[in-house]
Coordinates of N, CA and C in Angstrom, one line a residue:
L20 N 12.0 1.3 -46.9 CA 10.7 1.9 -46.6 C 9.7 1.1 -47.4
V21 N 8.7 0.6 -46.7 CA 7.5 -0.1 -47.4 C 6.3 0.8 -47.1
N22 N 5.8 1.4 -48.1 CA 4.8 2.5 -48.0 C 3.5 2.2 -48.7
A23 N 2.4 2.3 -48.0 CA 1.0 2.3 -48.7 C 0.7 1.0 -49.4
W24 N 1.1 -0.1 -48.8 CA 0.8 -1.5 -49.2 C -0.5 -1.9 -48.5
H25 N -1.1 -3.0 -49.0 CA -2.2 -3.5 -48.3 C -1.7 -4.3 -47.1
V26 N -0.9 -5.4 -47.3 CA -0.2 -6.1 -46.3 C 1.2 -6.2 -46.7
P27 N 2.1 -5.4 -46.1 CA 3.5 -5.3 -46.6 C 4.3 -6.5 -46.4
L28 N 4.0 -7.4 -45.4 CA 4.8 -8.6 -45.2 C 3.9 -9.6 -44.4
E29 N 3.7 -10.8 -45.0 CA 3.0 -11.8 -44.3 C 3.8 -13.1 -44.4
A30 N 4.1 -13.7 -43.2 CA 4.9 -14.9 -43.2 C 4.2 -16.0 -42.4
T31 N 4.0 -17.1 -43.0 CA 3.3 -18.3 -42.4 C 4.2 -19.5 -42.4
N32 N 4.5 -19.9 -41.2 CA 5.4 -21.1 -41.0 C 6.7 -21.0 -41.7
S33 N 7.3 -19.8 -41.6 CA 8.5 -19.4 -42.3 C 9.6 -18.9 -41.3
S34 N 10.8 -18.8 -41.7 CA 11.8 -18.2 -40.9 C 12.2 -16.8 -41.6
I35 N 12.0 -15.7 -40.8 CA 12.1 -14.4 -41.5 C 13.0 -13.5 -40.6
V36 N 13.8 -12.7 -41.3 CA 14.6 -11.7 -40.6 C 14.4 -10.3 -41.3
A37 N 14.0 -9.3 -40.5 CA 13.9 -8.0 -41.0 C 14.7 -7.0 -40.2
D38 N 15.6 -6.2 -40.8 CA 16.5 -5.3 -40.1 C 16.5 -4.0 -40.8
G39 N 16.2 -2.9 -40.0 CA 16.3 -1.5 -40.6 C 15.2 -1.3 -41.6
T40 N 14.0 -1.8 -41.3 CA 12.8 -1.6 -42.2 C 11.8 -0.7 -41.5
R41 N 11.1 0.1 -42.4 CA 10.0 1.0 -41.9 C 8.7 0.6 -42.7
F42 N 7.7 0.3 -42.0 CA 6.4 0.0 -42.6 C 5.5 1.2 -42.3
Q43 N 5.0 1.8 -43.3 CA 4.3 3.1 -43.1 C 3.0 3.2 -43.9
D44 N 1.9 3.7 -43.3 CA 0.7 4.1 -44.1 C 0.1 2.9 -44.9
C45 N 0.3 1.7 -44.3 CA -0.3 0.5 -44.9 C -1.6 0.1 -44.3
W46 N -2.3 -0.8 -44.9 CA -3.6 -1.3 -44.3 C -3.3 -2.0 -43.0
T47 N -2.2 -2.7 -42.9 CA -1.8 -3.3 -41.7 C -0.3 -3.5 -41.7
G48 N 0.4 -3.6 -40.5 CA 1.8 -3.9 -40.5 C 2.1 -5.3 -40.8
P49 N 3.3 -5.7 -40.6 CA 3.7 -7.1 -40.9 C 3.0 -8.1 -40.0
R50 N 2.8 -9.3 -40.5 CA 2.1 -10.3 -39.8 C 2.9 -11.6 -39.9
V51 N 3.0 -12.3 -38.7 CA 3.7 -13.5 -38.6 C 2.8 -14.6 -38.0
S52 N 2.7 -15.8 -38.6 CA 1.9 -16.9 -38.1 C 2.8 -18.1 -38.2
G53 N 3.1 -18.7 -37.0 CA 4.0 -19.9 -37.0 C 5.4 -19.5 -37.4
G54 N 6.2 -20.5 -37.4 CA 7.6 -20.4 -37.8 C 8.4 -19.5 -36.8
S55 N 9.3 -18.7 -37.3 CA 10.2 -17.9 -36.4 C 10.4 -16.5 -37.1
A56 N 10.6 -15.5 -36.2 CA 10.8 -14.2 -36.8 C 11.8 -13.4 -35.9
R57 N 12.7 -12.6 -36.6 CA 13.6 -11.8 -35.9 C 13.5 -10.4 -36.5
F58 N 13.1 -9.4 -35.7 CA 13.0 -8.0 -36.2 C 13.9 -7.1 -35.4
S59 N 14.7 -6.4 -36.2 CA 15.7 -5.4 -35.5 C 15.6 -4.1 -36.2
N60 N 15.5 -3.0 -35.4 CA 15.5 -1.6 -35.9 C 14.4 -1.4 -36.9
V61 N 13.2 -1.9 -36.5 CA 12.0 -1.8 -37.4 C 11.0 -0.8 -36.8
T62 N 10.4 0.0 -37.7 CA 9.4 0.9 -37.3 C 8.1 0.7 -38.1
S63 N 7.0 0.6 -37.3 CA 5.7 0.4 -38.0 C 4.8 1.6 -37.5
I64 N 4.5 2.5 -38.5 CA 3.9 3.8 -38.2 C 2.7 4.1 -39.1
N65 N 1.6 4.6 -38.4 CA 0.4 5.1 -39.1 C -0.2 4.0 -40.0
N66 N -0.1 2.8 -39.6 CA -0.9 1.7 -40.3 C -2.3 1.7 -39.8
Q67 N -3.3 1.3 -40.6 CA -4.6 1.3 -40.2 C -4.9 0.1 -39.3
G68 N -4.2 -1.0 -39.5 CA -4.5 -2.2 -38.8 C -3.4 -2.5 -37.7
D69 N -2.9 -3.7 -37.6 CA -1.9 -4.0 -36.6 C -0.5 -3.4 -36.9
G70 N 0.1 -3.0 -35.8 CA 1.5 -2.5 -36.0 C 2.4 -3.7 -36.3
L71 N 2.2 -4.8 -35.6 CA 2.9 -6.1 -35.8 C 2.1 -7.2 -35.2
G72 N 1.7 -8.1 -36.0 CA 0.8 -9.2 -35.5 C 1.6 -10.5 -35.4
V73 N 1.5 -11.2 -34.3 CA 2.2 -12.4 -34.1 C 1.3 -13.4 -33.5
T74 N 1.1 -14.6 -34.1 CA 0.3 -15.7 -33.6 C 1.0 -17.0 -33.8
G75 N 1.2 -17.7 -32.7 CA 1.7 -19.0 -32.7 C 3.1 -19.2 -33.2
A76 N 4.0 -18.2 -33.0 CA 5.3 -18.3 -33.5 C 6.2 -19.2 -32.6
D77 N 7.0 -20.0 -33.1 CA 7.9 -20.9 -32.3 C 9.0 -20.0 -31.6
S78 N 9.5 -19.0 -32.3 CA 10.5 -18.2 -31.8 C 10.3 -16.8 -32.3
L79 N 10.4 -15.8 -31.4 CA 10.2 -14.4 -31.7 C 11.2 -13.6 -31.0
E80 N 12.0 -12.8 -31.8 CA 13.0 -11.9 -31.2 C 12.9 -10.6 -31.9
L81 N 12.7 -9.5 -31.0 CA 12.5 -8.2 -31.6 C 13.4 -7.2 -30.8
T82 N 14.1 -6.4 -31.5 CA 15.0 -5.4 -30.8 C 14.8 -4.1 -31.5
H83 N 14.6 -3.0 -30.7 CA 14.4 -1.7 -31.2 C 13.3 -1.6 -32.3
V84 N 12.1 -2.1 -31.9 CA 11.0 -2.1 -32.7 C 10.0 -1.0 -32.2
S85 N 9.6 -0.1 -33.1 CA 8.7 1.0 -32.7 C 7.4 0.9 -33.5
S86 N 6.3 1.3 -32.8 CA 5.0 1.3 -33.5 C 4.2 2.5 -33.1
Y87 N 3.8 3.3 -34.0 CA 3.0 4.5 -33.8 C 1.9 4.4 -34.8
N88 N 0.8 3.7 -34.4 CA -0.2 3.5 -35.4 C -1.5 4.2 -35.0
Q89 N -2.2 4.7 -35.9 CA -3.5 5.4 -35.7 C -4.6 4.6 -36.2
S90 N -5.8 4.7 -35.5 CA -7.0 3.9 -35.9 C -6.6 2.4 -35.9
V91 N -6.0 1.9 -34.9 CA -5.5 0.6 -34.9 C -6.6 -0.4 -34.3
T92 N -6.9 -1.4 -35.1 CA -7.8 -2.5 -34.6 C -7.1 -3.2 -33.4
R93 N -5.9 -3.6 -33.6 CA -5.1 -4.1 -32.5 C -3.6 -3.9 -32.9
A94 N -2.8 -3.7 -31.9 CA -1.3 -3.6 -32.1 C -0.7 -4.8 -31.4
V95 N 0.0 -5.6 -32.1 CA 0.6 -6.8 -31.6 C 2.1 -6.6 -31.7
V96 N 2.8 -6.3 -30.6 CA 4.2 -5.9 -30.8 C 5.0 -6.3 -29.6
D97 N 6.3 -6.4 -29.7 CA 7.2 -6.8 -28.7 C 8.5 -5.9 -28.8
N98 N 9.1 -5.6 -27.6 CA 10.3 -4.8 -27.6 C 10.1 -3.5 -28.4
L99 N 9.2 -2.7 -27.9 CA 8.8 -1.6 -28.8 C 8.4 -0.4 -28.0
D100 N 8.3 0.7 -28.7 CA 7.6 1.9 -28.1 C 6.3 2.0 -28.8
A101 N 5.2 1.6 -28.1 CA 3.9 1.6 -28.7 C 3.0 2.6 -28.0
R102 N 2.5 3.6 -28.7 CA 1.8 4.7 -28.1 C 0.6 5.0 -28.9
A103 N -0.5 5.3 -28.1 CA -1.8 5.8 -28.7 C -2.4 4.9 -29.8
N104 N -2.2 3.6 -29.7 CA -2.9 2.7 -30.5 C -4.3 2.5 -30.0
G105 N -5.2 2.2 -30.9 CA -6.6 2.2 -30.6 C -7.0 1.0 -29.6
A106 N -6.3 -0.1 -29.7 CA -6.5 -1.3 -28.8 C -5.3 -1.5 -28.0
E107 N -4.7 -2.8 -28.0 CA -3.6 -3.0 -27.2 C -2.3 -2.4 -27.8
G108 N -1.4 -2.0 -26.9 CA -0.1 -1.6 -27.3 C 0.7 -2.8 -27.9
M109 N 0.5 -4.0 -27.3 CA 1.2 -5.2 -27.7 C 0.2 -6.3 -27.4
R110 N 0.0 -7.2 -28.4 CA -0.9 -8.4 -28.2 C -0.2 -9.6 -28.8
A111 N -0.1 -10.6 -28.0 CA 0.6 -11.9 -28.5 C -0.3 -13.0 -28.1
E112 N -0.6 -14.0 -29.0 CA -1.4 -15.1 -28.7 C -0.6 -16.4 -29.0
W113 N -0.6 -17.3 -28.1 CA 0.0 -18.6 -28.2 C 1.4 -18.5 -28.8
T114 N 2.2 -17.6 -28.2 CA 3.6 -17.4 -28.6 C 4.4 -17.3 -27.3
N115 N 5.5 -17.9 -27.3 CA 6.4 -17.8 -26.2 C 7.3 -16.6 -26.4
L116 N 7.3 -15.7 -25.4 CA 8.0 -14.4 -25.5 C 9.1 -14.2 -24.5
N117 N 10.2 -13.6 -25.0 CA 11.3 -13.1 -24.1 C 11.6 -11.7 -24.6
A118 N 11.1 -10.7 -23.9 CA 11.1 -9.3 -24.3 C 11.7 -8.4 -23.3
T119 N 12.5 -7.5 -23.8 CA 13.2 -6.5 -23.0 C 13.0 -5.1 -23.5
G120 N 12.7 -4.2 -22.7 CA 12.6 -2.8 -23.1 C 11.3 -2.4 -23.8
L121 N 10.2 -2.5 -23.1 CA 8.9 -2.1 -23.7 C 8.4 -0.8 -23.1
S122 N 8.0 0.1 -24.0 CA 7.3 1.3 -23.6 C 5.9 1.3 -24.2
L123 N 4.9 1.1 -23.3 CA 3.5 0.9 -23.7 C 2.7 2.0 -23.1
V124 N 2.4 3.0 -23.9 CA 1.8 4.2 -23.3 C 0.6 4.7 -24.0
G125 N -0.5 5.0 -23.3 CA -1.6 5.7 -23.9 C -2.4 4.9 -24.9
N126 N -2.4 3.5 -24.8 CA -3.1 2.7 -25.8 C -4.6 2.6 -25.3
G127 N -5.5 2.3 -26.2 CA -6.9 2.3 -25.8 C -7.3 1.2 -24.9
A128 N -6.7 0.0 -25.0 CA -7.0 -1.2 -24.2 C -5.8 -1.4 -23.3
A129 N -5.3 -2.7 -23.1 CA -4.2 -3.0 -22.3 C -2.9 -2.5 -23.0
G130 N -1.9 -2.2 -22.1 CA -0.6 -2.0 -22.7 C 0.0 -3.2 -23.3
L131 N -0.1 -4.3 -22.6 CA 0.4 -5.6 -23.1 C -0.7 -6.7 -22.7
L132 N -1.2 -7.4 -23.8 CA -2.1 -8.5 -23.6 C -1.5 -9.7 -24.1
V133 N -1.3 -10.8 -23.3 CA -0.7 -12.0 -23.8 C -1.8 -13.1 -23.4
I134 N -2.1 -13.9 -24.4 CA -3.1 -15.0 -24.3 C -2.4 -16.3 -24.7
G135 N -2.4 -17.3 -23.8 CA -1.8 -18.6 -24.1 C -0.3 -18.5 -24.1
G136 N 0.3 -19.7 -24.4 CA 1.7 -19.8 -24.5 C 2.2 -20.5 -23.2
T137 N 3.4 -21.1 -23.3 CA 3.9 -21.9 -22.2 C 4.9 -21.1 -21.4
S138 N 5.5 -20.0 -21.9 CA 6.4 -19.2 -21.1 C 6.4 -17.8 -21.6
L139 N 6.6 -16.9 -20.6 CA 6.7 -15.4 -20.9 C 7.7 -14.8 -20.0
R140 N 8.6 -14.0 -20.5 CA 9.5 -13.2 -19.7 C 9.6 -11.8 -20.2
V141 N 9.3 -10.8 -19.4 CA 9.4 -9.4 -19.9 C 10.2 -8.7 -18.8
N142 N 11.1 -7.8 -19.3 CA 12.0 -7.1 -18.5 C 12.1 -5.7 -18.9
S143 N 12.1 -4.8 -17.9 CA 12.2 -3.4 -18.2 C 11.1 -2.8 -19.0
V144 N 9.9 -2.7 -18.4 CA 8.7 -2.4 -19.0 C 8.1 -1.1 -18.4
E145 N 7.7 -0.2 -19.3 CA 6.9 1.0 -18.9 C 5.5 0.8 -19.4
A146 N 4.5 0.8 -18.6 CA 3.1 0.6 -19.0 C 2.3 1.7 -18.3
D147 N 2.0 2.8 -19.0 CA 1.4 4.0 -18.4 C 0.2 4.4 -19.2
T148 N -0.8 4.9 -18.5 CA -2.0 5.5 -19.0 C -2.7 4.8 -20.1
N149 N -2.7 3.5 -20.1 CA -3.4 2.6 -21.0 C -4.9 2.5 -20.5
G150 N -5.8 2.3 -21.4 CA -7.2 2.3 -21.1 C -7.6 1.2 -20.2
R151 N -7.0 0.0 -20.2 CA -7.3 -1.1 -19.3 C -6.0 -1.4 -18.5
E152 N -5.6 -2.7 -18.4 CA -4.5 -3.0 -17.6 C -3.2 -2.5 -18.2
G153 N -2.2 -2.3 -17.3 CA -0.8 -2.1 -17.9 C -0.3 -3.4 -18.6
I154 N -0.4 -4.5 -17.8 CA -0.1 -5.8 -18.4 C -1.2 -6.8 -18.0
S155 N -1.7 -7.6 -19.0 CA -2.7 -8.6 -18.7 C -2.2 -9.9 -19.3
L156 N -2.1 -10.9 -18.4 CA -1.6 -12.2 -18.9 C -2.8 -13.2 -18.6
Q157 N -3.2 -14.0 -19.7 CA -4.3 -14.9 -19.6 C -3.8 -16.3 -20.0
D158 N -3.9 -17.2 -19.1 CA -3.6 -18.6 -19.5 C -2.2 -18.8 -20.0
V159 N -1.2 -18.0 -19.5 CA 0.2 -18.2 -19.8 C 0.8 -19.2 -18.7
A160 N 1.3 -20.3 -19.1 CA 1.7 -21.3 -18.1 C 2.7 -20.8 -17.1
T161 N 3.8 -20.3 -17.6 CA 4.8 -19.8 -16.7 C 5.2 -18.4 -17.1
A162 N 5.1 -17.4 -16.1 CA 5.3 -16.0 -16.5 C 6.3 -15.4 -15.5
A163 N 7.2 -14.5 -16.0 CA 8.2 -13.8 -15.2 C 8.1 -12.3 -15.7
I164 N 8.0 -11.4 -14.7 CA 7.9 -10.0 -15.0 C 9.0 -9.4 -14.1
V165 N 9.9 -8.7 -14.7 CA 11.1 -8.0 -14.0 C 11.1 -6.6 -14.4
S166 N 11.2 -5.7 -13.3 CA 11.3 -4.3 -13.5 C 10.2 -3.7 -14.4
L167 N 9.0 -3.6 -13.8 CA 7.9 -3.0 -14.5 C 7.4 -1.8 -13.7
A168 N 7.2 -0.7 -14.4 CA 6.5 0.5 -13.9 C 5.2 0.7 -14.6
A169 N 4.1 0.5 -13.8 CA 2.7 0.6 -14.3 C 2.0 1.8 -13.6
T170 N 1.7 2.8 -14.3 CA 1.2 4.0 -13.7 C 0.0 4.6 -14.5
G171 N -1.1 4.9 -13.8 CA -2.2 5.6 -14.3 C -3.0 4.8 -15.4
N172 N -3.0 3.5 -15.3 CA -3.8 2.7 -16.2 C -5.2 2.6 -15.8
G173 N -6.1 2.4 -16.7 CA -7.5 2.4 -16.4 C -8.0 1.2 -15.5
G174 N -7.3 0.1 -15.7 CA -7.5 -1.1 -14.9 C -6.4 -1.3 -13.9
S175 N -6.1 -2.5 -13.6 CA -5.0 -2.8 -12.7 C -3.6 -2.6 -13.4
G176 N -2.6 -2.4 -12.5 CA -1.3 -2.4 -13.1 C -0.9 -3.6 -13.8
V177 N -1.1 -4.8 -13.1 CA -0.8 -6.1 -13.7 C -2.0 -7.0 -13.3
T178 N -2.5 -7.8 -14.2 CA -3.4 -8.9 -13.9 C -2.9 -10.2 -14.5
V179 N -2.8 -11.2 -13.6 CA -2.4 -12.6 -14.0 C -3.6 -13.5 -13.8
L180 N -4.0 -14.1 -14.8 CA -5.2 -15.0 -14.8 C -4.9 -16.3 -15.4
G181 N -5.1 -17.4 -14.6 CA -5.0 -18.7 -15.1 C -3.6 -19.2 -15.4
S182 N -2.6 -18.8 -14.7 CA -1.3 -19.3 -14.9 C -1.0 -20.4 -13.9
T183 N 0.0 -21.3 -14.3 CA 0.4 -22.4 -13.5 C 1.4 -21.9 -12.4
A184 N 2.4 -21.0 -12.9 CA 3.4 -20.5 -11.9 C 3.9 -19.2 -12.5
G185 N 4.5 -18.4 -11.6 CA 5.0 -17.1 -12.1 C 5.8 -16.4 -11.0
N186 N 6.6 -15.4 -11.4 CA 7.2 -14.6 -10.4 C 7.3 -13.2 -11.0
M187 N 7.3 -12.2 -10.0 CA 7.5 -10.8 -10.3 C 8.5 -10.2 -9.4
S188 N 9.3 -9.4 -9.9 CA 10.3 -8.7 -9.1 C 10.5 -7.3 -9.6
G189 N 10.6 -6.3 -8.7 CA 10.9 -4.9 -9.1 C 9.7 -4.3 -9.7
V190 N 8.5 -4.7 -9.4 CA 7.3 -4.1 -10.0 C 6.9 -2.9 -9.2
V191 N 6.6 -1.8 -9.9 CA 6.2 -0.5 -9.2 C 4.9 -0.1 -9.9
T192 N 3.8 0.1 -9.0 CA 2.5 0.5 -9.5 C 2.1 1.8 -8.8
N193 N 1.4 2.6 -9.5 CA 1.0 3.9 -8.9 C -0.2 4.5 -9.7
R194 N -1.3 4.8 -8.9 CA -2.4 5.5 -9.5 C -3.2 4.7 -10.6
N195 N -3.2 3.4 -10.5 CA -4.0 2.6 -11.5 C -5.4 2.6 -11.0
G196 N -6.3 2.4 -12.0 CA -7.8 2.5 -11.7 C -8.4 1.4 -10.9
A197 N -7.7 0.3 -10.8 CA -8.2 -0.9 -10.0 C -7.1 -1.2 -9.0
F198 N -6.5 -2.4 -9.1 CA -5.5 -2.8 -8.1 C -4.1 -2.6 -8.7
G199 N -3.1 -2.5 -7.8 CA -1.7 -2.6 -8.3 C -1.4 -3.9 -9.1
I200 N -1.7 -5.0 -8.4 CA -1.5 -6.3 -8.9 C -2.7 -7.1 -8.6
Q201 N -3.2 -7.9 -9.6 CA -4.3 -8.8 -9.4 C -3.8 -10.2 -9.8
V202 N -4.1 -11.2 -9.0 CA -3.7 -12.6 -9.2 C -5.0 -13.4 -9.1
L203 N -5.5 -14.0 -10.2 CA -6.7 -14.7 -10.3 C -6.6 -16.1 -10.8
A204 N -7.1 -17.1 -10.1 CA -7.2 -18.5 -10.6 C -5.8 -18.9 -11.1
T205 N -4.8 -18.7 -10.3 CA -3.4 -19.0 -10.6 C -2.9 -20.0 -9.6
A206 N -2.1 -21.0 -10.0 CA -1.7 -22.0 -9.0 C -0.7 -21.4 -8.0
Q207 N 0.4 -20.7 -8.5 CA 1.3 -20.1 -7.5 C 2.0 -18.9 -8.2
L208 N 2.3 -17.9 -7.3 CA 3.0 -16.7 -7.8 C 3.9 -16.2 -6.7
S209 N 5.0 -15.7 -7.1 CA 6.0 -15.1 -6.1 C 6.1 -13.6 -6.5
I210 N 6.0 -12.7 -5.5 CA 6.1 -11.3 -5.8 C 7.2 -10.8 -4.8
E211 N 8.3 -10.2 -5.3 CA 9.4 -9.7 -4.5 C 9.7 -8.3 -4.9
G212 N 10.0 -7.5 -3.9 CA 10.5 -6.1 -4.1 C 9.6 -5.2 -4.8
A213 N 8.3 -5.4 -4.6 CA 7.3 -4.5 -5.3 C 7.0 -3.3 -4.5
T214 N 6.7 -2.2 -5.2 CA 6.2 -0.9 -4.5 C 4.9 -0.6 -5.1
L215 N 3.8 -0.7 -4.3 CA 2.5 -0.5 -4.8 C 1.8 0.6 -4.0
T216 N 1.6 1.7 -4.7 CA 1.1 2.9 -4.1 C -0.1 3.6 -4.8
N217 N -1.1 4.0 -4.0 CA -2.1 4.9 -4.5 C -3.0 4.3 -5.6
D218 N -3.1 2.9 -5.7 CA -3.9 2.3 -6.7 C -5.4 2.3 -6.1
A219 N -6.4 2.6 -7.0 CA -7.7 3.0 -6.6 C -8.4 2.0 -5.7
L220 N -8.3 0.7 -6.0 CA -9.0 -0.3 -5.2 C -8.2 -1.1 -4.2
G221 N -6.9 -0.8 -4.2 CA -6.0 -1.5 -3.3 C -4.7 -1.9 -4.0
A222 N -3.7 -2.4 -3.2 CA -2.4 -2.7 -3.7 C -2.4 -4.1 -4.4
L223 N -3.0 -5.1 -3.7 CA -2.9 -6.5 -4.2 C -4.2 -7.2 -4.0
R224 N -4.7 -7.9 -5.0 CA -5.9 -8.7 -4.9 C -5.5 -10.1 -5.3
V225 N -5.9 -11.1 -4.5 CA -5.6 -12.5 -4.8 C -6.9 -13.3 -4.6
E226 N -7.3 -14.0 -5.7 CA -8.6 -14.8 -5.6 C -8.4 -16.1 -6.4
N227 N -9.0 -17.2 -5.7 CA -8.9 -18.5 -6.3 C -7.5 -18.9 -6.7
T228 N -6.6 -18.6 -5.9 CA -5.2 -18.9 -6.1 C -4.6 -19.7 -5.0
S229 N -3.9 -20.8 -5.3 CA -3.4 -21.7 -4.3 C -2.3 -21.1 -3.4
R230 N -1.4 -20.4 -4.0 CA -0.2 -19.9 -3.1 C 0.4 -18.7 -3.7
V231 N 0.5 -17.6 -2.9 CA 1.2 -16.4 -3.3 C 2.2 -16.1 -2.2
V232 N 3.4 -15.8 -2.6 CA 4.5 -15.3 -1.7 C 4.7 -13.9 -2.0
F233 N 4.5 -13.0 -1.0 CA 4.6 -11.6 -1.2 C 5.6 -11.1 -0.1
E234 N 6.8 -10.7 -0.5 CA 7.8 -10.4 0.4 C 8.7 -9.2 -0.1
G235 N 9.3 -8.5 0.9 CA 10.2 -7.4 0.6 C 9.6 -6.3 -0.2
S236 N 8.3 -6.1 0.1 CA 7.5 -5.1 -0.7 C 6.9 -4.0 0.1
T237 N 6.5 -2.9 -0.5 CA 6.0 -1.8 0.2 C 4.6 -1.5 -0.4
V238 N 3.6 -1.3 0.5 CA 2.3 -1.0 0.1 C 1.8 0.3 0.8
S239 N 1.2 1.2 0.0 CA 0.7 2.5 0.5 C -0.6 2.8 -0.3
T240 N -1.7 2.9 0.4 CA -3.0 3.1 -0.3 C -4.0 3.8 0.6
A241 N -4.9 4.5 0.0 CA -6.0 5.1 0.7 C -7.3 4.3 0.5
A242 N -7.2 3.2 -0.2 CA -8.3 2.3 -0.5 C -8.7 1.6 0.8
D243 N -9.9 1.0 0.8 CA -10.4 0.3 2.0 C -9.5 -0.9 2.3
Y244 N -8.9 -1.5 1.3 CA -8.1 -2.7 1.6 C -6.7 -2.5 0.9
G245 N -5.7 -2.7 1.7 CA -4.4 -2.7 1.1 C -4.1 -4.0 0.3
I246 N -4.4 -5.1 1.0 CA -4.3 -6.5 0.4 C -5.6 -7.2 0.6
L247 N -6.2 -7.6 -0.5 CA -7.5 -8.3 -0.5 C -7.3 -9.7 -0.9
V248 N -7.6 -10.7 0.0 CA -7.5 -12.1 -0.3 C -8.8 -12.8 -0.1

């Protein structure tokens, strides 16, 4: 247990392993910049700042990481249960991610916000009732999303902006405040086996994108447009 520290752990261009650690009531949770990090069975709870901050890490592996922070400026987390944070449930910048098992619920901004990086793969994600998008990817070169359920978010279930290539499979959206899936200024994207229902502005929006493959999917909406291209 690391309790009531200012910054309980800060690693810069280092290799760090944390297992079975709890960060609680600190000014911010652990922060990683550059290098590599492996977190297992870690809980970050009631910190005033980030639950877990990651910027520019070469390698990041997180398993059974939980974050329940109050009055959060931002929560930057992976493979976690992140609920009721003031900003993002998980935020990663210029970091290549391979994450499985994310529960991102009731955060003030996006459930997951990723900015930059050459590759992203997320699998088995629940993104519900977040203030903005369930998942928002910006300028991630190659992105893969597998088995996502995005329900009741304030923005779209998923927004992909500025990617070179990507694919989604098994995405389920329902009752999001904008579109089920938005694809903007992206070179190419494949969407397979999606179920997009009752999203406020429509199921799928595609804009300034060279090529989208949309197959084996189900669309149901009361909006004016099911698919807007």
